[in-house]
Amino acid sequence: MIAEESTAWPGVTSPTDAGGLGFGMKWNMGWMNDTLRYIGEEPINRMYHHGLLTFSLVYAFSEQFILPFSHDEVVHGKGSLKRKMPGDWWQQLAGVRAILAYQWSHPGKQLLFMGQEFAQDSEWNDQDSLDWWLLDNPTHAGVAELVGTMNELYRNHPALWESDFNHRGFQWIQADDAANNVLTFLRQDSAGEDMIVCVVNFAGTPHENYRIGLPKAGAWKEILNTDASVYGGSGVGNLGEIRAEELPWDGRQYSARLRVPPLGALWFTPADQDEED
């Protein structure tokens, strides 16, 4: 059972014999509201609202959460997920791709309401069908392609789901780069054998030679780039790979420089891990 619960009542997903309510999962309404408030800001102003993104990790493991972009948020004049994004058509679609990658990599289970998987332009209407014709547009088809790719990576990488409900599955690498609108974090499985480093840039400009800390040396494979041309992006990336050097950064022994795309997200795995997979 899943609780659509918006209060701070404790123990919604705790067992009843421990004083909880016994639900399997609880909607993370705080995450949803904070995230939507953040993406509604112009990129130039997002640095002043950075805490809206990082606050969710203060309480992320207090319940077994679902991360919803629900039906309530795409009806009654609220606009579609795409329409919540500032900017022109391309920037809105890039913003959708970035926020979906952030949702897929954040601790918790994903809930995405119909039509948002291809960035429907109009808000949902129960009297009409979805705007399937948008899939004839390569940029909207690219969003659908991205969701398919992320689902495949999610299935193949326990780092993204095995420890969703406890702190062992998540580590901040850099939570405080508000000036650049960037979040960097590590997802890993319970054994620490499968790991993914996630970099999300909510700025409207790319970052060149951007250095991030890494947990191990060697090559890291770029397994996801939401700015890839196949998804409708501008193609800013790292030619499939970065290499960590023994230069401490972000509290880590190793680090690497990379190109971070505008309104984009990158996922990296150690190259030797990918070969084992």
Short mmCIF file of C-alpha atoms in Angstrom, two decimals:
data_model
loop_
_atom_site.label_atom_id
_atom_site.label_comp_id
_atom_site.label_asym_id
_atom_site.label_seq_id
_atom_site.Cartn_x
_atom_site.Cartn_y
_atom_site.Cartn_z
CA MET A 1 0.00 0.00 0.00
CA ILE A 2 1.16 3.52 -0.82
CA ALA A 3 0.22 6.55 1.25
CA GLU A 4 -0.45 9.85 -0.53
CA GLU A 5 0.44 11.68 2.66
CA SER A 6 1.52 15.31 2.79
CA THR A 7 2.13 15.81 6.51
CA ALA A 8 5.16 15.09 8.67
CA TRP A 9 3.36 12.33 10.58
CA PRO A 10 6.13 9.91 11.58
CA GLY A 11 6.27 6.20 10.87
CA VAL A 12 3.91 6.03 7.90
CA THR A 13 6.03 3.24 6.38
CA SER A 14 7.15 1.70 9.67
CA PRO A 15 5.67 -1.69 10.69
CA THR A 16 2.53 -1.60 12.77
CA ASP A 17 4.17 -3.72 15.47
CA ALA A 18 6.72 -0.91 15.85
CA GLY A 19 4.09 1.77 16.18
CA GLY A 20 3.96 2.70 12.49
CA LEU A 21 1.08 2.76 10.03
CA GLY A 22 2.39 -0.13 7.95
CA PHE A 23 2.32 1.43 4.47
CA GLY A 24 4.80 0.14 1.92
CA MET A 25 5.74 3.59 0.63
CA LYS A 26 4.85 7.26 1.11
CA TRP A 27 4.67 10.07 -1.41
CA ASN A 28 7.49 12.55 -0.89
CA MET A 29 5.40 15.67 -1.29
CA GLY A 30 8.14 17.89 0.10
CA TRP A 31 10.58 16.74 -2.58
CA MET A 32 7.98 17.31 -5.29
CA ASN A 33 7.00 20.79 -4.16
CA ASP A 34 10.58 21.94 -3.57
CA THR A 35 11.77 20.55 -6.90
CA LEU A 36 8.94 22.15 -8.87
CA ARG A 37 9.53 25.49 -7.14
CA TYR A 38 13.21 25.29 -8.04
CA ILE A 39 12.75 24.46 -11.72
CA GLY A 40 10.20 27.24 -12.05
CA GLU A 41 12.97 29.77 -11.41
CA GLU A 42 15.00 31.22 -14.25
CA PRO A 43 18.43 29.52 -14.29
CA ILE A 44 20.14 32.80 -13.44
CA ASN A 45 18.15 32.93 -10.18
CA ARG A 46 18.43 29.28 -9.18
CA MET A 47 21.60 29.87 -7.20
CA TYR A 48 19.47 31.66 -4.61
CA HIS A 49 17.18 28.63 -4.24
CA HIS A 50 19.79 25.84 -4.18
CA GLY A 51 18.63 24.62 -0.79
CA LEU A 52 15.33 23.51 -2.29
CA LEU A 53 17.24 20.70 -3.99
CA THR A 54 19.54 19.67 -1.16
CA PHE A 55 16.98 19.76 1.66
CA SER A 56 15.34 16.48 0.59
CA LEU A 57 18.44 14.55 1.66
CA VAL A 58 17.98 15.74 5.24
CA TYR A 59 14.96 13.45 5.59
CA ALA A 60 15.23 11.12 2.57
CA PHE A 61 15.65 7.99 4.67
CA SER A 62 13.10 8.73 7.37
CA GLU A 63 10.43 6.91 5.32
CA GLN A 64 10.27 4.69 2.26
CA PHE A 65 9.54 7.42 -0.24
CA ILE A 66 8.10 7.69 -3.74
CA LEU A 67 9.21 10.74 -5.74
CA PRO A 68 6.06 11.91 -7.53
CA PHE A 69 5.48 14.22 -10.43
CA SER A 70 1.79 13.49 -10.09
CA HIS A 71 -1.47 14.15 -11.89
CA ASP A 72 -2.26 16.96 -9.44
CA GLU A 73 0.65 18.99 -10.80
CA VAL A 74 -0.24 18.86 -14.52
CA VAL A 75 -3.93 19.88 -14.40
CA HIS A 76 -6.18 22.84 -13.50
CA GLY A 77 -3.97 25.52 -15.00
CA LYS A 78 -0.71 24.31 -13.46
CA GLY A 79 0.72 23.36 -16.85
CA SER A 80 2.67 20.34 -18.00
CA LEU A 81 6.12 19.52 -16.68
CA LYS A 82 7.57 21.07 -19.83
CA ARG A 83 5.55 24.27 -19.40
CA LYS A 84 6.85 24.67 -15.85
CA MET A 85 10.32 25.20 -17.30
CA PRO A 86 11.46 28.73 -18.15
CA GLY A 87 13.01 29.53 -21.50
CA ASP A 88 12.33 28.69 -25.12
CA TRP A 89 11.19 25.35 -26.53
CA TRP A 90 14.68 23.82 -26.55
CA GLN A 91 15.47 25.00 -23.03
CA GLN A 92 12.19 23.65 -21.72
CA LEU A 93 12.85 20.21 -23.19
CA ALA A 94 16.42 20.24 -21.91
CA GLY A 95 15.05 21.13 -18.47
CA VAL A 96 12.65 18.19 -18.61
CA ARG A 97 15.48 15.82 -19.52
CA ALA A 98 17.64 17.13 -16.68
CA ILE A 99 14.91 16.95 -14.04
CA LEU A 100 13.93 13.42 -15.07
CA ALA A 101 17.54 12.26 -14.77
CA TYR A 102 17.68 13.92 -11.35
CA GLN A 103 14.46 12.12 -10.35
CA TRP A 104 15.76 8.73 -11.58
CA SER A 105 19.03 9.11 -9.65
CA HIS A 106 17.62 10.55 -6.39
CA PRO A 107 16.99 8.06 -3.55
CA GLY A 108 13.39 6.86 -3.70
CA LYS A 109 11.07 5.30 -6.28
CA GLN A 110 9.88 7.28 -9.29
CA LEU A 111 6.28 8.22 -10.14
CA LEU A 112 5.78 10.03 -13.43
CA PHE A 113 2.31 10.91 -14.67
CA MET A 114 1.23 10.03 -18.20
CA GLY A 115 2.48 12.25 -21.00
CA GLN A 116 5.46 13.58 -19.10
CA GLU A 117 7.65 10.75 -20.44
CA PHE A 118 7.66 12.54 -23.81
CA ALA A 119 7.31 16.09 -22.43
CA GLN A 120 3.71 16.70 -23.43
CA ASP A 121 3.29 20.39 -24.08
CA SER A 122 -0.29 20.85 -22.89
CA GLU A 123 -1.52 19.96 -19.43
CA TRP A 124 -3.40 16.73 -18.95
CA ASN A 125 -7.10 16.63 -19.84
CA ASP A 126 -9.22 13.60 -18.94
CA GLN A 127 -11.52 14.38 -21.90
CA ASP A 128 -8.75 14.04 -24.49
CA SER A 129 -6.09 11.54 -25.42
CA LEU A 130 -2.43 12.29 -24.87
CA ASP A 131 -0.63 14.32 -27.53
CA TRP A 132 0.95 11.26 -29.12
CA TRP A 133 1.55 13.25 -32.31
CA LEU A 134 4.40 15.00 -30.50
CA LEU A 135 6.44 11.81 -30.90
CA ASP A 136 6.74 12.74 -34.57
CA ASN A 137 8.91 15.63 -33.35
CA PRO A 138 12.48 14.33 -32.84
CA THR A 139 13.00 16.45 -29.73
CA HIS A 140 9.95 15.01 -27.95
CA ALA A 141 10.81 11.53 -29.22
CA GLY A 142 14.24 12.14 -27.71
CA VAL A 143 12.74 12.63 -24.25
CA ALA A 144 10.91 9.30 -24.62
CA GLU A 145 14.16 7.69 -25.77
CA LEU A 146 15.92 9.09 -22.71
CA VAL A 147 13.30 7.65 -20.35
CA GLY A 148 13.73 4.25 -22.01
CA THR A 149 17.50 4.45 -21.64
CA MET A 150 17.25 5.46 -17.98
CA ASN A 151 14.85 2.59 -17.29
CA GLU A 152 17.33 0.15 -18.81
CA LEU A 153 20.22 1.59 -16.78
CA TYR A 154 18.03 1.54 -13.67
CA ARG A 155 17.29 -2.15 -14.17
CA ASN A 156 20.94 -3.02 -14.77
CA HIS A 157 22.49 -0.96 -11.93
CA PRO A 158 21.52 -1.85 -8.34
CA ALA A 159 23.27 1.37 -7.31
CA LEU A 160 20.15 3.25 -8.43
CA TRP A 161 17.60 1.25 -6.42
CA GLU A 162 18.96 -1.37 -4.01
CA SER A 163 19.61 1.04 -1.11
CA ASP A 164 16.96 3.64 -1.86
CA PHE A 165 15.69 3.57 1.70
CA ASN A 166 18.92 3.81 3.68
CA HIS A 167 21.91 6.13 3.76
CA ARG A 168 24.36 3.52 2.43
CA GLY A 169 23.10 4.09 -1.10
CA PHE A 170 23.86 7.81 -1.33
CA GLN A 171 26.82 10.12 -0.73
CA TRP A 172 27.17 13.77 -1.59
CA ILE A 173 30.25 14.61 -3.62
CA GLN A 174 29.44 18.32 -3.89
CA ALA A 175 26.14 19.69 -2.56
CA ASP A 176 27.09 23.34 -2.21
CA ASP A 177 27.93 24.60 -5.72
CA ALA A 178 24.98 26.96 -5.86
CA ALA A 179 26.93 29.47 -7.97
CA ASN A 180 27.06 26.99 -10.85
CA ASN A 181 23.67 25.34 -10.18
CA VAL A 182 25.37 21.93 -10.02
CA LEU A 183 24.77 18.88 -7.83
CA THR A 184 27.23 15.98 -7.74
CA PHE A 185 26.57 12.77 -5.83
CA LEU A 186 27.34 9.08 -5.66
CA ARG A 187 24.82 6.24 -5.78
CA GLN A 188 25.99 2.75 -4.85
CA ASP A 189 24.62 -0.67 -4.00
CA SER A 190 24.76 -2.18 -0.52
CA ALA A 191 28.13 -3.83 -1.15
CA GLY A 192 29.69 -0.74 -2.72
CA GLU A 193 30.47 -2.77 -5.85
CA ASP A 194 28.12 -1.02 -8.26
CA MET A 195 28.48 2.76 -8.25
CA ILE A 196 27.29 5.67 -10.36
CA VAL A 197 28.48 9.27 -10.06
CA CYS A 198 25.72 11.70 -11.04
CA VAL A 199 26.33 15.30 -12.12
CA VAL A 200 23.31 17.54 -12.72
CA ASN A 201 23.64 21.06 -14.09
CA PHE A 202 20.57 23.28 -13.80
CA ALA A 203 22.37 26.30 -15.29
CA GLY A 204 21.54 27.46 -18.77
CA THR A 205 25.21 27.40 -19.79
CA PRO A 206 27.78 24.58 -20.00
CA HIS A 207 30.70 24.32 -17.59
CA GLU A 208 34.09 23.65 -19.16
CA ASN A 209 36.93 22.01 -17.23
CA TYR A 210 34.62 21.42 -14.29
CA ARG A 211 36.40 19.32 -11.68
CA ILE A 212 34.63 16.75 -9.53
CA GLY A 213 35.87 14.42 -6.82
CA LEU A 214 35.77 10.70 -7.53
CA PRO A 215 35.92 7.66 -5.23
CA LYS A 216 38.48 5.72 -7.28
CA ALA A 217 41.19 6.16 -9.88
CA GLY A 218 41.16 5.17 -13.53
CA ALA A 219 38.72 5.62 -16.36
CA TRP A 220 35.06 6.41 -15.81
CA LYS A 221 32.56 5.70 -18.56
CA GLU A 222 29.88 8.26 -19.39
CA ILE A 223 26.83 5.97 -19.44
CA LEU A 224 24.26 8.76 -19.68
CA ASN A 225 24.31 12.28 -21.10
CA THR A 226 20.89 13.93 -21.31
CA ASP A 227 22.38 16.49 -23.72
CA ALA A 228 23.28 13.83 -26.30
CA SER A 229 21.96 14.56 -29.78
CA VAL A 230 19.93 11.33 -29.80
CA TYR A 231 17.80 12.84 -27.02
CA GLY A 232 17.48 16.22 -28.72
CA GLY A 233 20.42 17.83 -26.93
CA SER A 234 23.29 19.99 -28.10
CA GLY A 235 25.94 17.27 -27.82
CA VAL A 236 28.12 18.75 -25.08
CA GLY A 237 29.87 15.82 -23.41
CA ASN A 238 33.08 13.96 -22.70
CA LEU A 239 33.45 11.63 -25.70
CA GLY A 240 32.20 8.75 -23.59
CA GLU A 241 34.86 8.77 -20.87
CA ILE A 242 36.76 10.76 -18.26
CA ARG A 243 39.90 9.76 -16.37
CA ALA A 244 40.46 10.31 -12.66
CA GLU A 245 43.83 11.56 -11.49
CA GLU A 246 45.31 11.48 -8.02
CA LEU A 247 44.39 15.05 -7.18
CA PRO A 248 42.23 15.49 -4.07
CA TRP A 249 38.96 17.34 -4.65
CA ASP A 250 35.60 17.54 -2.92
CA GLY A 251 37.04 15.54 -0.03
CA ARG A 252 37.97 12.65 -2.34
CA GLN A 253 41.42 11.31 -3.12
CA TYR A 254 40.84 11.38 -6.89
CA SER A 255 39.25 13.84 -9.29
CA ALA A 256 38.66 14.54 -12.96
CA ARG A 257 37.84 17.48 -15.20
CA LEU A 258 34.83 17.25 -17.47
CA ARG A 259 32.47 19.15 -19.72
CA VAL A 260 29.08 19.59 -18.13
CA PRO A 261 26.26 20.32 -20.60
CA PRO A 262 23.74 23.13 -20.13
CA LEU A 263 20.51 22.03 -18.44
CA GLY A 264 21.89 18.51 -18.49
CA ALA A 265 22.80 15.49 -16.40
CA LEU A 266 25.70 13.06 -16.66
CA TRP A 267 26.09 9.59 -15.13
CA PHE A 268 29.48 7.88 -14.84
CA THR A 269 30.53 4.38 -13.80
CA PRO A 270 34.07 3.03 -13.34
CA ALA A 271 35.13 1.57 -16.67
CA ASP A 272 36.35 -1.65 -15.06
CA GLN A 273 32.96 -2.08 -13.36
CA ASP A 274 31.21 -1.65 -16.69
CA GLU A 275 33.46 -4.33 -18.22
CA GLU A 276 32.54 -6.72 -15.41
CA ASP A 277 28.82 -6.04 -16.03
#
